[in-house]
XYZ file of C-alpha atoms in Angstrom:
687
model
C 53.646 98.739 100.481
C 57.760 98.292 100.888
C 60.442 95.182 99.847
C 62.939 94.034 101.383
C 64.929 97.001 101.127
C 62.881 98.876 103.778
C 65.150 97.680 106.875
C 68.419 98.148 104.773
C 70.552 101.337 106.376
C 71.775 101.989 102.499
C 70.694 105.389 102.010
C 71.048 104.045 98.107
C 69.168 100.616 99.067
C 66.657 102.627 101.235
C 65.571 104.709 97.466
C 64.333 101.508 95.821
C 62.507 100.428 99.354
C 59.239 101.469 97.754
C 59.386 100.042 94.432
C 56.788 97.436 92.891
C 59.871 95.631 91.828
C 60.210 93.034 94.769
C 63.736 93.786 95.712
C 66.120 91.576 98.025
C 68.944 92.933 99.413
C 72.549 90.836 98.768
C 72.191 88.019 101.514
C 72.643 84.166 101.874
C 67.655 83.772 102.096
C 67.739 85.521 98.574
C 70.507 83.353 96.961
C 68.969 80.846 98.915
C 64.871 82.189 97.540
C 66.371 81.694 93.921
C 68.081 78.426 93.620
C 64.626 77.135 95.889
C 62.501 78.484 92.803
C 64.632 78.507 89.693
C 64.959 81.905 89.230
C 67.746 83.578 87.323
C 68.947 86.529 89.825
C 68.752 90.631 87.873
C 71.174 92.014 89.758
C 71.064 95.871 90.129
C 73.846 97.351 91.122
C 74.363 101.553 92.275
C 74.848 104.143 94.646
C 73.128 106.985 95.954
C 74.618 109.886 93.995
C 74.353 108.228 90.830
C 72.455 109.582 88.124
C 71.114 107.265 85.935
C 70.322 104.933 88.994
C 68.185 107.557 89.843
C 66.328 107.898 86.621
C 65.867 104.185 86.203
C 64.694 104.268 89.680
C 61.804 106.215 88.461
C 61.518 104.636 85.167
C 61.906 100.668 84.491
C 61.853 100.102 88.638
C 58.403 101.884 89.343
C 56.702 100.441 86.255
C 54.249 98.223 86.944
C 54.357 95.805 84.463
C 57.558 95.407 84.268
C 57.591 94.947 87.971
C 54.828 92.018 87.786
C 56.919 90.174 85.029
C 59.894 90.801 87.221
C 58.510 89.480 90.368
C 57.000 86.463 88.987
C 60.177 85.530 86.259
C 63.114 86.771 88.437
C 64.592 87.186 91.618
C 65.966 90.832 91.985
C 68.779 92.026 94.083
C 69.758 95.473 94.851
C 73.495 96.027 95.932
C 74.934 99.568 96.879
C 78.630 99.311 95.320
C 79.632 101.784 98.791
C 79.048 98.454 100.433
C 79.959 95.638 98.831
C 82.641 97.079 96.150
C 83.903 93.250 95.863
C 80.287 91.847 94.699
C 80.853 95.385 92.385
C 84.323 94.493 90.609
C 83.245 90.917 90.039
C 80.007 92.061 87.854
C 81.319 95.101 86.200
C 84.688 92.749 85.174
C 82.238 90.604 83.727
C 79.918 92.797 82.199
C 83.023 95.032 80.642
C 83.939 91.140 79.256
C 80.117 90.827 77.647
C 79.969 94.604 76.180
C 83.768 95.935 76.136
C 82.410 98.962 78.739
C 81.272 99.133 82.202
C 79.303 101.885 84.335
C 76.773 102.305 86.781
C 73.684 101.436 87.012
C 75.333 97.409 86.451
C 72.442 95.698 85.413
C 73.556 91.858 85.222
C 71.548 88.180 85.515
C 73.108 85.877 87.196
C 72.164 82.091 87.126
C 71.108 81.008 90.749
C 72.749 77.591 91.441
C 76.275 79.285 90.942
C 75.663 82.985 90.655
C 77.526 83.258 87.353
C 76.243 85.660 84.604
C 75.108 85.394 81.552
C 73.578 89.011 79.999
C 73.954 92.556 81.554
C 73.979 95.943 80.549
C 73.524 99.550 82.278
C 70.608 102.237 81.522
C 67.646 100.626 80.415
C 65.433 102.382 79.144
C 61.048 101.635 79.441
C 60.459 101.712 75.589
C 63.095 101.003 72.922
C 65.593 104.199 72.530
C 68.786 105.374 72.515
C 69.265 101.978 71.018
C 68.636 99.770 73.693
C 65.607 97.502 73.764
C 62.560 98.197 76.301
C 63.004 96.967 79.565
C 60.003 94.240 80.211
C 61.037 92.842 76.475
C 64.308 92.658 76.778
C 63.402 90.461 80.388
C 61.004 88.512 78.644
C 63.944 87.550 75.788
C 66.531 86.579 78.835
C 63.813 84.507 80.202
C 62.794 82.688 77.191
C 66.988 82.169 77.014
C 67.499 81.154 79.818
C 64.880 78.445 79.828
C 65.107 76.932 76.732
C 68.644 77.320 75.511
C 70.746 75.472 78.476
C 73.731 74.257 76.184
C 74.566 78.140 75.177
C 74.276 78.992 78.403
C 76.759 77.121 79.860
C 78.867 77.079 76.894
C 78.828 81.136 77.523
C 78.551 80.709 81.826
C 82.432 78.457 81.059
C 83.682 81.076 79.105
C 83.041 84.131 81.628
C 83.839 82.251 84.445
C 87.238 81.063 82.758
C 88.577 84.685 82.001
C 87.088 85.619 85.333
C 89.854 83.324 86.968
C 92.174 83.571 84.581
C 92.442 87.769 85.879
C 91.955 86.448 89.427
C 94.978 84.724 89.088
C 97.541 86.739 87.430
C 100.899 85.519 86.235
C 103.716 86.769 88.466
C 107.571 87.401 87.519
C 111.172 86.647 89.524
C 112.421 89.860 89.044
C 111.581 93.492 88.621
C 113.667 95.078 85.678
C 114.775 98.438 85.809
C 113.095 99.333 83.185
C 109.439 98.780 84.266
C 109.342 101.541 86.019
C 110.097 103.803 83.487
C 107.838 101.948 81.346
C 105.025 102.884 83.779
C 105.445 106.537 84.508
C 106.030 107.403 80.801
C 102.806 105.284 80.529
C 101.133 107.582 83.190
C 102.153 110.739 81.719
C 100.906 109.944 78.409
C 97.368 109.450 79.949
C 97.625 112.522 81.960
C 99.095 114.695 79.145
C 96.747 113.515 76.140
C 93.778 115.614 75.679
C 90.392 113.470 74.083
C 86.937 114.231 72.905
C 84.576 113.564 75.777
C 84.561 113.390 79.496
C 87.379 114.743 81.678
C 88.278 112.390 85.077
C 90.366 114.347 87.432
C 92.537 110.491 87.452
C 94.370 111.148 90.605
C 96.443 107.725 90.976
C 97.880 108.719 87.160
C 98.464 112.600 88.630
C 100.261 111.887 91.386
C 102.541 109.237 89.473
C 103.076 111.877 87.058
C 104.127 114.137 90.015
C 106.329 111.711 91.508
C 108.181 111.401 88.147
C 109.085 114.962 87.304
C 111.813 114.700 89.713
C 113.414 112.351 87.265
C 115.176 113.913 84.326
C 114.227 111.542 81.050
C 113.222 111.842 77.990
C 109.862 111.722 77.396
C 107.493 112.338 74.172
C 105.545 114.929 77.027
C 106.969 117.047 79.908
C 105.776 115.319 82.794
C 106.352 118.963 84.523
C 103.797 120.594 82.055
C 101.245 117.822 82.226
C 101.378 118.090 85.640
C 101.016 121.600 85.722
C 97.818 121.415 83.368
C 95.675 118.563 85.140
C 95.996 121.353 88.270
C 95.206 124.152 86.296
C 92.215 121.855 85.196
C 91.104 120.976 88.029
C 91.260 124.489 90.120
C 89.706 126.536 87.162
C 87.591 124.443 85.830
C 83.733 123.898 86.180
C 84.387 120.695 87.783
C 85.405 123.200 91.032
C 82.749 124.759 92.828
C 83.469 128.651 92.740
C 81.203 129.687 95.538
C 80.808 126.768 97.870
C 84.138 125.030 97.493
C 84.624 120.799 96.808
C 85.079 119.366 93.392
C 82.216 117.854 91.443
C 82.734 113.827 90.407
C 84.306 114.709 86.895
C 83.039 116.783 83.329
C 81.274 115.849 80.532
C 83.695 118.005 78.158
C 86.792 117.962 77.407
C 87.245 121.269 78.142
C 86.925 120.762 82.263
C 83.545 123.179 82.084
C 80.257 121.207 83.144
C 80.914 119.174 85.626
C 78.535 115.716 86.373
C 77.554 117.777 89.623
C 78.234 114.891 92.560
C 80.586 115.191 95.140
C 82.209 112.524 96.516
C 84.734 112.306 99.608
C 87.169 110.144 97.366
C 87.413 112.476 94.484
C 88.220 115.585 97.502
C 90.154 114.227 99.461
C 93.086 113.096 96.496
C 92.744 116.478 95.044
C 93.890 117.663 98.266
C 96.697 115.716 98.823
C 97.412 116.356 94.934
C 97.407 120.248 95.064
C 99.213 120.098 98.351
C 102.259 118.039 96.613
C 101.783 120.406 93.185
C 102.555 123.593 95.375
C 105.261 121.406 96.932
C 107.147 120.890 93.942
C 107.170 124.676 93.244
C 103.809 124.703 91.151
C 102.635 127.269 92.903
C 99.400 129.038 91.588
C 97.492 131.566 93.709
C 94.269 129.135 93.077
C 95.860 125.782 94.079
C 95.172 127.534 97.949
C 92.751 128.779 97.327
C 90.898 125.316 95.754
C 92.538 123.642 98.745
C 90.942 126.346 101.074
C 87.614 126.332 99.702
C 87.203 122.547 99.485
C 88.071 122.308 103.348
C 85.620 124.598 104.606
C 83.343 122.575 102.026
C 84.813 119.445 104.355
C 84.200 121.829 107.668
C 81.043 122.882 106.725
C 78.421 119.877 104.670
C 80.667 116.881 104.989
C 81.584 116.563 108.460
C 79.624 115.068 111.126
C 79.128 116.039 114.801
C 81.326 113.225 115.450
C 84.306 114.139 113.453
C 83.981 112.093 111.050
C 83.423 112.642 107.236
C 80.222 111.872 104.267
C 80.123 109.772 101.652
C 78.446 112.113 98.909
C 76.396 114.552 97.110
C 74.371 114.294 94.799
C 74.120 115.621 91.431
C 70.910 116.964 91.666
C 68.698 118.844 93.532
C 64.870 120.201 93.891
C 64.349 123.398 91.902
C 60.810 123.960 95.239
C 59.588 121.649 96.859
C 56.662 120.577 94.485
C 58.713 119.464 91.968
C 58.130 115.484 91.537
C 61.713 114.949 90.214
C 65.200 116.338 90.955
C 66.943 118.489 88.397
C 70.993 117.560 87.172
C 73.050 120.743 88.733
C 70.154 122.846 89.747
C 71.716 124.292 93.336
C 75.186 124.974 90.931
C 74.057 126.642 88.465
C 73.450 130.713 87.486
C 71.337 132.290 84.849
C 72.899 135.319 83.099
C 70.219 137.350 84.305
C 70.763 136.185 88.140
C 74.015 137.155 87.685
C 73.408 140.439 86.603
C 70.399 141.335 89.150
C 72.405 139.910 92.133
C 75.639 142.130 91.122
C 76.626 145.903 91.665
C 77.971 146.909 88.055
C 81.203 146.501 89.103
C 81.391 143.211 90.422
C 79.501 141.451 87.446
C 82.185 143.541 85.202
C 85.049 141.873 87.927
C 83.283 138.833 87.931
C 83.183 138.482 83.714
C 87.243 139.047 84.234
C 88.241 135.818 86.084
C 85.329 133.905 84.755
C 83.912 132.712 81.893
C 80.202 134.328 81.603
C 77.502 134.745 78.411
C 74.348 135.032 77.987
C 73.777 132.252 76.542
C 75.633 130.078 79.124
C 77.813 126.905 79.120
C 74.761 124.330 80.467
C 71.446 124.087 79.054
C 71.276 127.673 79.218
C 72.664 128.208 82.246
C 76.323 129.489 83.493
C 78.668 127.052 85.506
C 81.184 129.364 86.860
C 84.452 128.467 85.879
C 87.539 130.483 85.776
C 89.989 132.430 83.230
C 93.383 131.989 85.413
C 94.349 130.948 88.654
C 95.832 134.508 89.758
C 94.225 136.081 93.077
C 91.166 137.112 92.944
C 90.008 140.544 93.157
C 87.887 141.414 96.619
C 85.191 142.557 94.254
C 85.565 138.861 92.723
C 85.286 137.818 96.316
C 82.545 140.078 97.324
C 80.784 138.658 94.672
C 81.050 135.052 95.336
C 79.836 135.561 98.403
C 76.581 137.379 97.845
C 76.054 133.977 95.348
C 76.750 131.893 98.455
C 73.923 133.953 100.291
C 71.676 133.080 97.542
C 72.911 129.767 97.710
C 72.641 128.735 101.316
C 70.532 131.741 102.844
C 73.351 133.349 104.571
C 76.441 134.476 104.403
C 79.859 131.810 104.353
C 80.437 132.966 108.396
C 77.267 132.465 109.415
C 77.120 129.046 107.997
C 79.297 127.041 110.419
C 77.632 123.654 109.610
C 74.632 123.204 107.196
C 72.771 120.262 108.168
C 72.627 117.356 105.245
C 69.326 116.520 103.835
C 69.831 112.934 103.693
C 67.156 112.020 101.964
C 64.055 113.599 99.181
C 61.604 114.338 101.861
C 63.893 116.049 103.859
C 64.802 117.616 101.044
C 61.538 118.572 99.765
C 59.745 119.264 103.008
C 62.330 121.637 104.850
C 62.433 125.087 105.533
C 66.106 125.701 103.642
C 66.457 129.290 103.580
C 68.597 129.739 100.524
C 68.080 127.060 97.311
C 67.085 123.090 97.915
C 70.472 121.314 98.715
C 70.921 117.735 96.912
C 70.591 114.920 99.311
C 73.624 114.081 101.345
C 74.643 110.263 102.112
C 75.657 110.681 105.450
C 77.485 107.360 105.802
C 80.633 106.939 107.294
C 83.220 105.076 104.827
C 86.896 103.630 106.201
C 88.364 104.018 102.740
C 87.115 107.397 101.529
C 87.912 108.693 105.018
C 91.044 107.616 105.018
C 91.652 109.507 101.764
C 90.424 112.527 102.901
C 92.461 112.147 105.965
C 95.542 111.975 104.299
C 94.790 114.832 102.337
C 94.379 117.347 105.245
C 97.605 115.697 106.458
C 99.253 116.184 103.957
C 97.986 119.869 103.510
C 98.665 120.767 106.777
C 101.851 120.644 106.263
C 102.601 121.865 102.965
C 100.151 125.103 103.875
C 101.401 124.752 107.757
C 97.535 124.738 109.001
C 97.117 123.300 112.024
C 93.513 123.303 111.446
C 93.333 120.660 109.068
C 95.436 118.594 111.186
C 92.776 118.709 113.666
C 90.250 117.789 111.178
C 91.974 114.661 110.148
C 93.300 113.724 113.766
C 89.500 113.762 114.712
C 88.573 111.534 111.642
C 91.375 108.913 112.526
C 90.408 108.685 115.811
C 86.961 107.988 115.893
C 87.440 105.287 113.484
C 90.349 103.937 114.927
C 87.627 104.024 118.556
C 84.496 103.158 117.305
C 84.961 101.402 113.491
C 86.382 97.635 115.264
C 83.386 95.273 115.969
C 84.547 91.811 117.894
C 88.218 92.418 117.188
C 87.737 93.489 113.258
C 87.775 96.467 111.222
C 84.005 97.440 109.519
C 83.442 99.257 106.753
C 81.353 101.719 106.831
C 79.123 103.652 109.952
C 75.715 104.361 110.181
C 74.693 107.050 112.610
C 77.270 105.070 115.391
C 76.388 102.068 113.693
C 79.781 99.636 112.414
C 78.907 97.670 109.819
C 80.177 95.536 106.705
C 83.466 93.885 107.439
C 86.305 96.036 106.035
C 87.866 95.266 102.447
C 91.607 95.655 101.247
C 90.894 99.235 100.590
C 89.427 99.832 103.752
C 93.026 98.360 105.016
C 95.094 100.175 102.602
C 94.329 103.550 102.505
C 93.476 103.659 106.666
C 97.427 102.592 106.770
C 98.704 104.996 104.716
C 96.813 107.139 106.214
C 97.866 106.361 109.661
C 101.276 106.885 108.333
C 100.262 110.380 106.643
C 99.034 111.598 109.970
C 102.455 110.139 111.830
C 104.889 112.299 109.389
C 102.614 115.168 109.843
C 103.381 114.969 113.333
C 107.104 114.967 113.015
C 106.554 118.370 111.518
C 105.203 119.532 114.835
C 107.806 117.090 116.535
C 104.625 115.933 118.701
C 104.113 112.403 120.593
C 101.321 110.121 118.420
C 100.990 106.540 118.515
C 100.001 106.838 114.641
C 102.724 104.360 113.944
C 101.320 102.069 116.632
C 98.408 102.036 115.243
C 99.303 101.295 111.671
C 101.001 98.346 112.733
C 98.308 97.095 114.441
C 96.052 97.472 111.545
C 98.739 96.186 109.350
C 98.386 92.892 111.335
C 94.960 92.598 110.897
C 95.056 93.344 106.857
C 98.180 90.442 106.900
C 95.700 87.533 108.552
C 92.534 88.035 106.716
C 93.459 89.001 103.411
C 97.327 88.424 102.839
C 97.421 86.098 99.786
C 100.316 83.256 100.768
C 99.900 81.393 97.287
C 99.342 84.559 95.114
C 100.930 87.306 97.157
C 99.296 90.661 97.049
C 95.721 91.349 99.341
C 92.678 89.551 98.207
C 89.541 92.294 98.068
C 87.854 90.547 100.860
C 88.797 88.477 103.816
C 89.103 84.776 104.146
C 86.086 84.511 106.256
C 83.969 86.356 104.337
C 84.358 85.199 101.040
C 82.026 82.120 100.262
C 79.504 84.055 98.550
C 81.758 85.306 95.704
C 82.358 83.453 92.160
C 85.993 84.413 92.441
C 88.346 86.021 94.801
C 89.941 89.130 93.255
C 93.197 91.129 94.220
C 92.566 94.830 93.430
C 95.643 96.462 91.206
C 93.522 98.015 88.795
C 93.414 102.400 89.225
C 89.707 103.487 88.688
C 88.885 106.568 90.207
C 90.792 105.449 93.301
C 93.708 103.916 93.848
C 93.649 100.288 93.872
C 94.296 98.681 97.640
C 97.642 96.900 96.458
C 99.820 99.765 95.023
C 98.678 101.321 98.212
C 99.285 98.565 100.427
C 102.706 98.017 99.108
C 104.003 101.813 99.445
C 102.349 101.844 103.441
C 104.500 98.270 103.901
C 108.086 99.738 102.376
C 107.459 102.889 104.702
C 106.508 100.695 108.088
C 109.837 98.967 107.268
C 111.592 102.165 107.229
C 110.412 103.068 110.128
C 110.363 100.167 112.660
C 113.333 98.779 110.220
C 111.343 95.514 110.180
C 112.533 93.911 107.278
C 109.847 91.437 106.633
C 107.512 94.308 105.687
C 110.394 95.176 102.946
C 110.496 91.197 102.059
C 106.421 91.125 101.754
C 106.512 94.282 99.414
C 109.034 92.737 97.080
C 106.851 89.782 96.661
C 104.203 91.754 96.446
C 105.231 93.440 93.427
C 106.652 90.634 91.770
C 102.911 88.955 92.144
C 101.447 91.839 90.115
C 105.038 92.211 88.036
C 103.284 90.808 84.977
C 100.872 92.916 84.841
C 102.132 95.787 85.029
C 104.760 95.112 82.258
C 101.550 93.915 79.921
C 99.147 96.957 80.642
C 101.036 99.445 82.296
C 98.339 101.740 82.217
C 95.630 100.077 84.193
C 97.975 100.272 87.271
C 99.914 103.560 88.370
C 99.250 102.595 91.903
C 101.548 99.830 91.653
C 104.623 102.191 89.979
C 103.969 104.446 92.527
C 104.808 101.772 94.867
C 107.780 100.440 92.706
C 109.150 103.797 92.962
C 108.776 103.754 96.709
C 110.639 100.757 96.157
C 113.520 101.468 94.235
C 113.874 105.145 95.832
C 112.848 104.752 99.504
C 114.970 107.337 101.402
C 115.143 107.660 105.038
C 116.153 111.273 106.854
C 117.072 111.399 110.824
C 117.594 115.127 111.678
C 116.253 116.939 114.191
C 112.645 117.899 114.549
C 113.563 121.616 114.225
C 114.910 120.881 110.065
C 111.619 118.543 109.473
C 109.289 120.981 108.778
C 111.342 123.184 105.702
C 112.016 119.397 104.732
C 108.500 117.958 104.738
C 107.009 121.060 103.237
C 109.236 120.076 99.881
C 108.154 117.879 97.456
C 110.092 114.016 97.976
C 107.637 111.472 97.536
C 109.544 108.640 98.729
C 111.117 110.192 101.341
C 110.371 108.890 105.534
C 111.306 111.675 107.704
C 112.481 110.957 111.602
C 113.194 113.458 114.360
C 116.348 112.564 116.027
C 118.605 113.876 117.754
C 120.947 111.128 119.033
C 123.112 112.167 115.674
C 126.803 111.318 115.196
C 128.929 114.842 116.615
C 128.897 117.410 114.201
C 126.307 115.831 112.104
C 122.909 117.533 111.827
C 121.400 114.620 109.732
C 121.469 111.146 108.155
C 120.216 109.994 104.575
C 119.939 106.349 104.212
C 118.601 105.040 100.656
C 117.167 101.817 101.261
C 119.951 99.466 103.534
C 122.794 102.042 103.124
C 123.137 105.162 105.281
C 125.148 108.088 103.622
C 127.550 109.998 105.225
C 126.350 111.844 108.152
C 125.249 115.586 106.731
C 127.326 118.270 108.682
C 125.596 121.192 106.402
C 121.673 122.165 105.495
C 123.227 122.191 102.032
C 125.114 119.159 102.060
C 121.777 117.227 104.142
C 118.987 118.667 100.731
C 121.918 117.799 98.293
C 121.784 113.515 99.751
C 118.536 113.490 99.547
C 118.171 114.869 96.724
C 120.413 112.622 95.284
C 118.788 109.670 96.809
C 115.290 110.638 95.286
C 117.013 109.495 92.065
C 119.772 107.102 92.257
C 119.381 104.669 89.960
C 118.736 101.016 91.972
C 117.136 99.822 94.762
């Protein structure tokens, strides 16, 4: 017997289709049913590769007793946060207001008449434990509260809505003081440099901003260059990177970057590829950085690229050890026992591996070993041979024989297909425009820095798929399920796609190739402006004006999380468009958007590094016009707020023209003068 989720396209929703809970997807019919029956809505939000979402599905959501009470007293709705990040954002903010923390699964209770939240949490166990009540007892208490405490309920809802509305209508500023940028840069350096207890996250929006700040000669509590080099080291050497087969896991559960939470998300990998390429172009050139980029892109080609050329969304943390297992085990696909390594490798290989990786008989993860490097020097041929042997055990063949690895798209396929090696984790094969765009940007930058046309081809193929398949009735759509576009695009889809198209346009400058990436970016920007720009407030709403009726507030994304905030990315792209088109309306719009977030940038600089990256673009945007033959050498260096254009019609004897904002320097007549002007433009004061 299945519930209303059986016909949905989302892998995450379908995982709950056979629960005894009568789940609904978020839709008008579900909301109307809850209102007509006066049932509080139990809204549960998660995603397919979320470990604790999987745990709760197998426990509380599979309990007949809980389902019986839930179905009689609540209207249960499941949302895939990767489909509807707008819904997730609103109710995550509400949960953080209620409890001081958030996370997934996000479980929250709404009143049916107005969808306002009144109680929430994350993981709820079936029986009382971890200091949390048993789920059935909690449901009973919440229903009593809903029925008997109407006065308290209304007062609490009013308070929550007040906070949500206030957060959605931030006060703007009339100017952007000079010191504001330095405040944001210094804050992000502190965030990246400060080593804390607990989990370690890539925090790429912060890392990218700190990398931008290395070009400024300013006193700081922490040295930005050291901080950013350390972040690169942690990523490329830590257990967060899959040394056997490439790709980065989502984060590590410890402060030493050793034991990952094993899911691999496309959005992390795209950002990290771009970051490591930029780090290399800045002159911080550890061999392990190029190795990690190359390995990640090989993983992307092998396991995350659809035959049509777009990229899949994610791979689970958990996998089955045998087909007979009832539940998958976290990290099973990736870890090794000390005894396994000793038996699989020759004495010479094991010794060599032990010199460049931390190996102990007691292991570092539940008695097993997550491979973590001791340094980022070039791996010896013996170590490369050892890693190749481990790859063969995991995949059942040598790397050169596994050009593509067909994904397990659900647990049934994982358990029933005859895998030649280990049973792989489930892959979520949906295409998400925003996440594909992050990877396209990473590939485009890596293609330039490492002079690799294969990376460029991967990027352009994915971009062309989006441009050819994601418009339905003239509107961009966020998702693609097996060739079918779904769900209207949100602000992050527009913003990151425009950035990706501009990155491709710059990539093609290196090869002096004719392309229409700029033209496409302008077209997407026009649609973005028409449907999501806030005329009253400035900045971009998360959702289009004609698809927001089911939201209790209409938010504008400015807070960076694992992915950059849409408005920060969008503002930087507006500035890039103004330089490439010489249309100053883009620059005006960027300035108005920055002012609309000026107060929050001043009050909470740690929340919005992408807005500060955009402010850096506004203050220091630089256009270099030069011959195509000079562009590769310049663009392979790190000039973070610079645009290059192939121009042959320069003044006599000039080899390049550097323009700072709305004024240009004297034409450069030597390569040394051009480089000196460019470096000076990138650190000038004012804007």
